[in-house]
PDB file of C-alpha atoms in Angstrom:
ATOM      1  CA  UNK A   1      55.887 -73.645 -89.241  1.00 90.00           C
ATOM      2  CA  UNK A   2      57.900 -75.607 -87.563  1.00 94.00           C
ATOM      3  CA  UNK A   3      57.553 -79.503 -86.984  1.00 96.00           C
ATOM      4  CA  UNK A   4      58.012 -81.640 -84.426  1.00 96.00           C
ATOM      5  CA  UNK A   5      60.972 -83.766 -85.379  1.00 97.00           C
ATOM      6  CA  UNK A   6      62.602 -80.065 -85.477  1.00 97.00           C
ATOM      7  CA  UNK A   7      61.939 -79.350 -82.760  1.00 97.00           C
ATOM      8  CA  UNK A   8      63.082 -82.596 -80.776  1.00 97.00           C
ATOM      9  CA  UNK A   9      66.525 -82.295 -83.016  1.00 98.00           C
ATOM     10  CA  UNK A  10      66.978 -78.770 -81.315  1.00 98.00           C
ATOM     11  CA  UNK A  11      66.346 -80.208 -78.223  1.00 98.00           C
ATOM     12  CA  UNK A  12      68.941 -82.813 -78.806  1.00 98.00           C
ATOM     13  CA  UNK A  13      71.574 -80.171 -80.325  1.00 98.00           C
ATOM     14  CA  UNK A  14      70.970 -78.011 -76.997  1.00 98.00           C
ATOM     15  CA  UNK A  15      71.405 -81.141 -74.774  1.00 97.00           C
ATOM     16  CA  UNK A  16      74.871 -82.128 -76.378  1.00 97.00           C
ATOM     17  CA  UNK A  17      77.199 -80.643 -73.867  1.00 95.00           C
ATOM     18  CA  UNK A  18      79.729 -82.178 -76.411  1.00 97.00           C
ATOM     19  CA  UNK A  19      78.684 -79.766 -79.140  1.00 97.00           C
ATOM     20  CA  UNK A  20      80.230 -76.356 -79.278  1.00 97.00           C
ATOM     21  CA  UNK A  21      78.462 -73.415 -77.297  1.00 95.00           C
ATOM     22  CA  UNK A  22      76.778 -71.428 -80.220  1.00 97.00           C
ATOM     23  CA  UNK A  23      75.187 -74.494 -81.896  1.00 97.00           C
ATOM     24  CA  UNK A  24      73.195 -74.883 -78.779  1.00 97.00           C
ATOM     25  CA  UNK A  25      72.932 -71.578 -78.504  1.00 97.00           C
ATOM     26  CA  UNK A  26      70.994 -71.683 -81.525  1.00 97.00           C
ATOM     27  CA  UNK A  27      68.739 -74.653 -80.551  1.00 97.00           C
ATOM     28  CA  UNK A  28      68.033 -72.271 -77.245  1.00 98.00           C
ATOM     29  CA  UNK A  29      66.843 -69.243 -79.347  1.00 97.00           C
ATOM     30  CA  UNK A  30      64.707 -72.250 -81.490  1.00 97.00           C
ATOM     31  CA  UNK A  31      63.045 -73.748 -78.512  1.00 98.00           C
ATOM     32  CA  UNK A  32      62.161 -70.118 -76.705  1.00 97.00           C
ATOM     33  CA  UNK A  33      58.748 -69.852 -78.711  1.00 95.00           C
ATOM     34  CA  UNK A  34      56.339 -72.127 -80.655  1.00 96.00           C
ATOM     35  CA  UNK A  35      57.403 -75.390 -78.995  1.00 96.00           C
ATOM     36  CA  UNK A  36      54.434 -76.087 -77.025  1.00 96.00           C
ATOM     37  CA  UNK A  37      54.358 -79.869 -78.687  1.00 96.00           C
ATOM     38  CA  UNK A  38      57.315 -81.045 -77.250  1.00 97.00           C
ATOM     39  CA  UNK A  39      57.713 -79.138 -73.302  1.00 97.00           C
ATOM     40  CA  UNK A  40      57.053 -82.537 -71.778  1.00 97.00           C
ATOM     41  CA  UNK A  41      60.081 -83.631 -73.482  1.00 97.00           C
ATOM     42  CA  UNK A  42      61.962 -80.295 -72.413  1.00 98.00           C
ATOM     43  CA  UNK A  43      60.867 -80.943 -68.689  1.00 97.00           C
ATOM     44  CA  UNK A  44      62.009 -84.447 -68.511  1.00 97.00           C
ATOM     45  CA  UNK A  45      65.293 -83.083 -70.308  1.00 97.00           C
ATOM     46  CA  UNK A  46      65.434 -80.664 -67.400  1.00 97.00           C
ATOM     47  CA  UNK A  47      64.853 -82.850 -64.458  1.00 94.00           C
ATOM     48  CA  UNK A  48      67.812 -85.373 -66.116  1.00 95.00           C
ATOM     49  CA  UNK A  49      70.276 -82.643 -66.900  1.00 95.00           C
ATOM     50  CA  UNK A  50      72.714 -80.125 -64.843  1.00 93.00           C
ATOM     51  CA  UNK A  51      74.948 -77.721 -65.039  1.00 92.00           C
ATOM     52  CA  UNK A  52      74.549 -74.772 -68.333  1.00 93.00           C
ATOM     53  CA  UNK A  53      71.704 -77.384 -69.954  1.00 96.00           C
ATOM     54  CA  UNK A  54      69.420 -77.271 -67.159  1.00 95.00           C
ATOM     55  CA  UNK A  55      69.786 -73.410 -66.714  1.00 95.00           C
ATOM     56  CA  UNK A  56      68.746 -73.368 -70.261  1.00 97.00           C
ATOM     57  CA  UNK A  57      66.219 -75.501 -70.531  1.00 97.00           C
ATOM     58  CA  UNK A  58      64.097 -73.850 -67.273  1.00 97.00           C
ATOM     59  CA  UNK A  59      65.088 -70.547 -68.931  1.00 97.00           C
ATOM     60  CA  UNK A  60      63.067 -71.513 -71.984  1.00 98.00           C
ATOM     61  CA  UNK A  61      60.469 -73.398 -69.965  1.00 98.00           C
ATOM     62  CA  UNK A  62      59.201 -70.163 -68.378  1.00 97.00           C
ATOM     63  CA  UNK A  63      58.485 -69.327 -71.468  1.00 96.00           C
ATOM     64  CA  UNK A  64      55.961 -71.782 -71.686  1.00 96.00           C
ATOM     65  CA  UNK A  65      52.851 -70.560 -69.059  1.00 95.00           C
ATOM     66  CA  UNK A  66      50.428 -73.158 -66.899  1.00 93.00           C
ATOM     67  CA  UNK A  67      52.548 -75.564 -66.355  1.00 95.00           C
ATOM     68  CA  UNK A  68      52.682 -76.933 -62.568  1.00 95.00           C
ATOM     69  CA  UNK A  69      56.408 -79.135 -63.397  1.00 96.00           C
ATOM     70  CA  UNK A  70      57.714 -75.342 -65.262  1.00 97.00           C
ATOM     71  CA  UNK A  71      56.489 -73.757 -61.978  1.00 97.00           C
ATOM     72  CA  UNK A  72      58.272 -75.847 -59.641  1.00 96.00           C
ATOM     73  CA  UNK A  73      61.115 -76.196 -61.383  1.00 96.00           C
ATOM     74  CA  UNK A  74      61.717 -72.686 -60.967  1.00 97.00           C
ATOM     75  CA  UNK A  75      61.124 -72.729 -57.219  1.00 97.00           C
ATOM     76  CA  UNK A  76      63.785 -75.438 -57.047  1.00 96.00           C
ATOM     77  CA  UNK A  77      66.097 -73.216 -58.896  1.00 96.00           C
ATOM     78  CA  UNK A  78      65.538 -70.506 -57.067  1.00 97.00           C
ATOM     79  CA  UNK A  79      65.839 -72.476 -53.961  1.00 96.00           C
ATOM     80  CA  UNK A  80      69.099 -73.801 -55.462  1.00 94.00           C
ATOM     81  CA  UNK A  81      70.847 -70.266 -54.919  1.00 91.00           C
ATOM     82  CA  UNK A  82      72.953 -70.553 -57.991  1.00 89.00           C
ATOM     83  CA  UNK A  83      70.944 -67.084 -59.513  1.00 94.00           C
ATOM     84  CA  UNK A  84      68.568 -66.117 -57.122  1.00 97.00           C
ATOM     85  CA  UNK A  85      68.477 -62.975 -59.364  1.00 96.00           C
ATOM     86  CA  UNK A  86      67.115 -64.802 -62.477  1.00 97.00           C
ATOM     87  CA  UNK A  87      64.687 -67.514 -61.192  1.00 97.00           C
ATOM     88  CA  UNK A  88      62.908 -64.759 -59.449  1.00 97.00           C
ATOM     89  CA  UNK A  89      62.495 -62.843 -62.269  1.00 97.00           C
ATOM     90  CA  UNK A  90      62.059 -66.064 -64.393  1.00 97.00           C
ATOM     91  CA  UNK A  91      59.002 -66.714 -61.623  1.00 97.00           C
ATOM     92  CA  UNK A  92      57.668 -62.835 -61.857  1.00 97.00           C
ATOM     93  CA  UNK A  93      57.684 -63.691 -65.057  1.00 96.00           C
ATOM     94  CA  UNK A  94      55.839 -66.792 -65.419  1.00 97.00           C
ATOM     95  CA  UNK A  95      52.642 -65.312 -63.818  1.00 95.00           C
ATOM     96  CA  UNK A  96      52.064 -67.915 -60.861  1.00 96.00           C
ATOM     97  CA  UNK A  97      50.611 -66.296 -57.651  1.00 96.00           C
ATOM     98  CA  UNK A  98      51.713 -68.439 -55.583  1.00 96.00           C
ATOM     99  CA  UNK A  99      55.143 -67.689 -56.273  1.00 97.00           C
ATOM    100  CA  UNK A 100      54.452 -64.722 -54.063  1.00 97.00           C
ATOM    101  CA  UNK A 101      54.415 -66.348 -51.036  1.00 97.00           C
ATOM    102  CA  UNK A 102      57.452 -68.503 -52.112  1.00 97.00           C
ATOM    103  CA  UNK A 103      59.179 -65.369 -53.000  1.00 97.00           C
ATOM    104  CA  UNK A 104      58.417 -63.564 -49.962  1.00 96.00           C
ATOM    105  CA  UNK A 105      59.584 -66.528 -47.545  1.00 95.00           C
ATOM    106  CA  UNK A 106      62.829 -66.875 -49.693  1.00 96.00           C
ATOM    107  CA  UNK A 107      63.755 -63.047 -49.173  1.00 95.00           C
ATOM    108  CA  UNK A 108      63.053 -63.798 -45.067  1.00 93.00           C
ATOM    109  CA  UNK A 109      65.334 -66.674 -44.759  1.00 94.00           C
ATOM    110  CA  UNK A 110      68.339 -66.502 -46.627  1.00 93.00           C
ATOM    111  CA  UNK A 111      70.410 -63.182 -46.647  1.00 91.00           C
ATOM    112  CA  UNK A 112      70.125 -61.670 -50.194  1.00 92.00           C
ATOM    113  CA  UNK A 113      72.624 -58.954 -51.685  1.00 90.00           C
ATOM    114  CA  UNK A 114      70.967 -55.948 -52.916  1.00 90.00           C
ATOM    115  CA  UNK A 115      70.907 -56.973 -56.876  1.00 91.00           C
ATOM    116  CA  UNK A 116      68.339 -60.382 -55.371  1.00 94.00           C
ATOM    117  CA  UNK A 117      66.203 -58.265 -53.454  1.00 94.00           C
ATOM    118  CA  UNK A 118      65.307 -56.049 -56.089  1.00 93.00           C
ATOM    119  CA  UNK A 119      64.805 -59.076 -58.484  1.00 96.00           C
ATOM    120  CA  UNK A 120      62.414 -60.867 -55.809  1.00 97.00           C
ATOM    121  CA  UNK A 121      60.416 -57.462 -54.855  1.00 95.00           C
ATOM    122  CA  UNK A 122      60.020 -56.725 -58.484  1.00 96.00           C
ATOM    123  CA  UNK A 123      58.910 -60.548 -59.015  1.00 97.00           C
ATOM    124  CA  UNK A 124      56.654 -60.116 -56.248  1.00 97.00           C
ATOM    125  CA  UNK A 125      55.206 -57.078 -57.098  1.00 96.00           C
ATOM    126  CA  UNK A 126      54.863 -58.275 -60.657  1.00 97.00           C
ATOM    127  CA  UNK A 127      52.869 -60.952 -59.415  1.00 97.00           C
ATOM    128  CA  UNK A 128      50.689 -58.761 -57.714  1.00 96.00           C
ATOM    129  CA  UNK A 129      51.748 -58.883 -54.106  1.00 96.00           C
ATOM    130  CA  UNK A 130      52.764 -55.871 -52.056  1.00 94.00           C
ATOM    131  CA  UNK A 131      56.450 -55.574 -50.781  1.00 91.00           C
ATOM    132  CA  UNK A 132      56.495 -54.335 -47.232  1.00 87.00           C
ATOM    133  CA  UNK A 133      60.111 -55.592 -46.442  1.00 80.00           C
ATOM    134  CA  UNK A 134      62.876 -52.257 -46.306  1.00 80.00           C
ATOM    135  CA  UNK A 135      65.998 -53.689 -45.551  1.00 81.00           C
ATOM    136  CA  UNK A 136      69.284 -51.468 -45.037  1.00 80.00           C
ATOM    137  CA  UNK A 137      71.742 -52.201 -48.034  1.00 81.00           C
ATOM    138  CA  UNK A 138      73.625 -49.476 -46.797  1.00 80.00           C
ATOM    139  CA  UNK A 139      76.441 -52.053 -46.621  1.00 82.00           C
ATOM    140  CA  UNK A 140      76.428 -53.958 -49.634  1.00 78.00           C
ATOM    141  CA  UNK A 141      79.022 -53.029 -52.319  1.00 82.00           C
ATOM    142  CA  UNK A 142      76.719 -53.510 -55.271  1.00 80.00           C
ATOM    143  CA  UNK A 143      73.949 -50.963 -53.748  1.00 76.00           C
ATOM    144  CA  UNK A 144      76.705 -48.316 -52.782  1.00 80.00           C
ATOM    145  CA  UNK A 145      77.949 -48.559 -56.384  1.00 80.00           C
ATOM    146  CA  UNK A 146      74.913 -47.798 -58.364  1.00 80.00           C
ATOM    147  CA  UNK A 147      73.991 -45.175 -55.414  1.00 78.00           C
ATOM    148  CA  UNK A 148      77.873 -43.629 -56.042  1.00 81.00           C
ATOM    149  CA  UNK A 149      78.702 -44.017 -52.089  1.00 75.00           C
ATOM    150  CA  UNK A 150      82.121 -45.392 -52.314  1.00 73.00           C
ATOM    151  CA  UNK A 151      83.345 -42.879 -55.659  1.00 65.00           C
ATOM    152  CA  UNK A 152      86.112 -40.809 -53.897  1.00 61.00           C
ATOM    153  CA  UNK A 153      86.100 -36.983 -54.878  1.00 57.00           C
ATOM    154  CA  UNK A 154      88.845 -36.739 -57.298  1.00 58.00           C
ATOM    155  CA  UNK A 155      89.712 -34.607 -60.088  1.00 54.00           C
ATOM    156  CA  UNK A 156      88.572 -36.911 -62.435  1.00 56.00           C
ATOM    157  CA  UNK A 157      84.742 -35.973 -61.893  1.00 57.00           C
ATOM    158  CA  UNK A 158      85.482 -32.395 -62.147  1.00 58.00           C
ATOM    159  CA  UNK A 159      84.436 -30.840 -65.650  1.00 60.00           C
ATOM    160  CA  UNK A 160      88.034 -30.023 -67.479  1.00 59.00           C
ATOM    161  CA  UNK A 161      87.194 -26.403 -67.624  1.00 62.00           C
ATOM    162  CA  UNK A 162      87.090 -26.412 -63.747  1.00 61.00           C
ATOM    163  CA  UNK A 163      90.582 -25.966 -63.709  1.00 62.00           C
ATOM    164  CA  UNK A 164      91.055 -23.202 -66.415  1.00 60.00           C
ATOM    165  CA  UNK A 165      88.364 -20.738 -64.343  1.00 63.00           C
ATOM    166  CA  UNK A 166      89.717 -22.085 -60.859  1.00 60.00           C
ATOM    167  CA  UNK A 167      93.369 -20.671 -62.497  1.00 58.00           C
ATOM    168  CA  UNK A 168      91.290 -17.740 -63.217  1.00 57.00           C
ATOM    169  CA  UNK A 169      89.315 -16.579 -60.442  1.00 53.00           C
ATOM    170  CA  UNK A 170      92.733 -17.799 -57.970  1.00 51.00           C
ATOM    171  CA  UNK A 171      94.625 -15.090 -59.841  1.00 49.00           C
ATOM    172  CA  UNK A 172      92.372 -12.949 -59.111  1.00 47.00           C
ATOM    173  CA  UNK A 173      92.265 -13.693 -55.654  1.00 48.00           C
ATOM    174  CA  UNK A 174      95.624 -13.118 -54.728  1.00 48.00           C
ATOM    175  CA  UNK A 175      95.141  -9.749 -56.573  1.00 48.00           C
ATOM    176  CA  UNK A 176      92.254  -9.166 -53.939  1.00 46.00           C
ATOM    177  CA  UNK A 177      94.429 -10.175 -51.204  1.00 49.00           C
ATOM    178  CA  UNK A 178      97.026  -7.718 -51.857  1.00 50.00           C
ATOM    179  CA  UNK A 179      94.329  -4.882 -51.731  1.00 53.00           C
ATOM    180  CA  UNK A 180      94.804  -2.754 -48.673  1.00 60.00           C
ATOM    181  CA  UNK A 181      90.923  -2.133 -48.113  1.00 61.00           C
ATOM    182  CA  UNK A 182      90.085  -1.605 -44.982  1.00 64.00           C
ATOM    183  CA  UNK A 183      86.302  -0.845 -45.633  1.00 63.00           C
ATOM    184  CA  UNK A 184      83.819  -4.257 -45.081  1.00 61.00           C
ATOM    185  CA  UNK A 185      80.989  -2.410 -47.070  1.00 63.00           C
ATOM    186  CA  UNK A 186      82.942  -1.917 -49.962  1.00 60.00           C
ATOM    187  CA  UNK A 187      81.782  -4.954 -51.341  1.00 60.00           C
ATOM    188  CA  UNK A 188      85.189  -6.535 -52.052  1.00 59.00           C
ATOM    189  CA  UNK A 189      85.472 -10.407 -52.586  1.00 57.00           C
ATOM    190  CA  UNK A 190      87.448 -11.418 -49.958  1.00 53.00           C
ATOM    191  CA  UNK A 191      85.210  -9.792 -47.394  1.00 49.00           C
ATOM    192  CA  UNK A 192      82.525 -12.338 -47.683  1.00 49.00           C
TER     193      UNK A 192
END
């Protein structure tokens, strides 16, 4: 079980931008369950801090459901632009329907790359909203990589016993070739 003065000395370890990375690392992974005694301390931490401790803080705040300061903290993250990908999955996440609307409005007036569109639809439709919204992401480099658009045709995606048959059947091609038939119902190779 853990106590309280624990859990205020993680939240001090994970505030100390002087300590090394993994020891607040460590304090994160403490404070992402059974902490519900001290999240008014966390959101005060949060609304004081920047940078790496105040993405980690709200990150571990959504953890913690029902709370109207958790809930718009994310929307000011999300608003902030600095992840749009994770604050609207942290806000799918968190269960608040009126993050749908928030969501929904955020998608029509900024321009989002593919990878944040799919992050706010799934939040929204998490959340219980529908998604009605198809824009073309024809254009954007992330979307034509995970569709394979821009992979040129090279030999390299060829199976390696492409070329031993293709050696193969091209030998026996030119043998073809240098057959005089004349006859196109002979049922030759090079006749169809």
């Amino acid at each position: 079980m853990k106590t309280k003065e624990e859990m205020t000395a993680m939240l001090a370890v994970l505030t100390d931008e002087s300590l090394p990375y993994e020891k607040r690392l460590e304090a994160y992974e403490y404070l992402l369950e059974d902490c519900d005694e001290i999240v008014d301390e966390m959101i005060e931490k949060f609304y004081t801090t920047e940078g790496d401790t105040n993405k980690m803080l709200i990150e571990i705040l959504a953890g913690y459901k029902g709370n109207p300061a958790v809930y718009m903290g994310l929307v000011s993250c999300l608003y902030r632009g600095d992840d749009v990908a994770l604050f609207a999955r942290l806000l799918g996440g968190y269960g608040d329907e009126r993050a749908i609307d928030v969501l929904k409005s955020f998608a029509e007036e900024y321009e989002l790359n593919y990878n944040e569109y799919m992050e706010v639809r799934n939040a929204v439709e998490e959340l219980g909203g529908d998604w009605t919204d198809d824009t073309d992401f024809s254009d954007d480099p992330f979307y034509r990589y995970l569709k394979g658009l821009d992979e040129p045709e090279t030999d390299s995606r060829r199976s390696p016993f492409e070329e031993m048959f293709a050696d193969r059947s091209g030998a026996e091609d030119d043998d073809e070739d240098e057959d005089d038939c004349d006859d196109p119902d002979c049922g030759c190779h090079h006749h169809h």
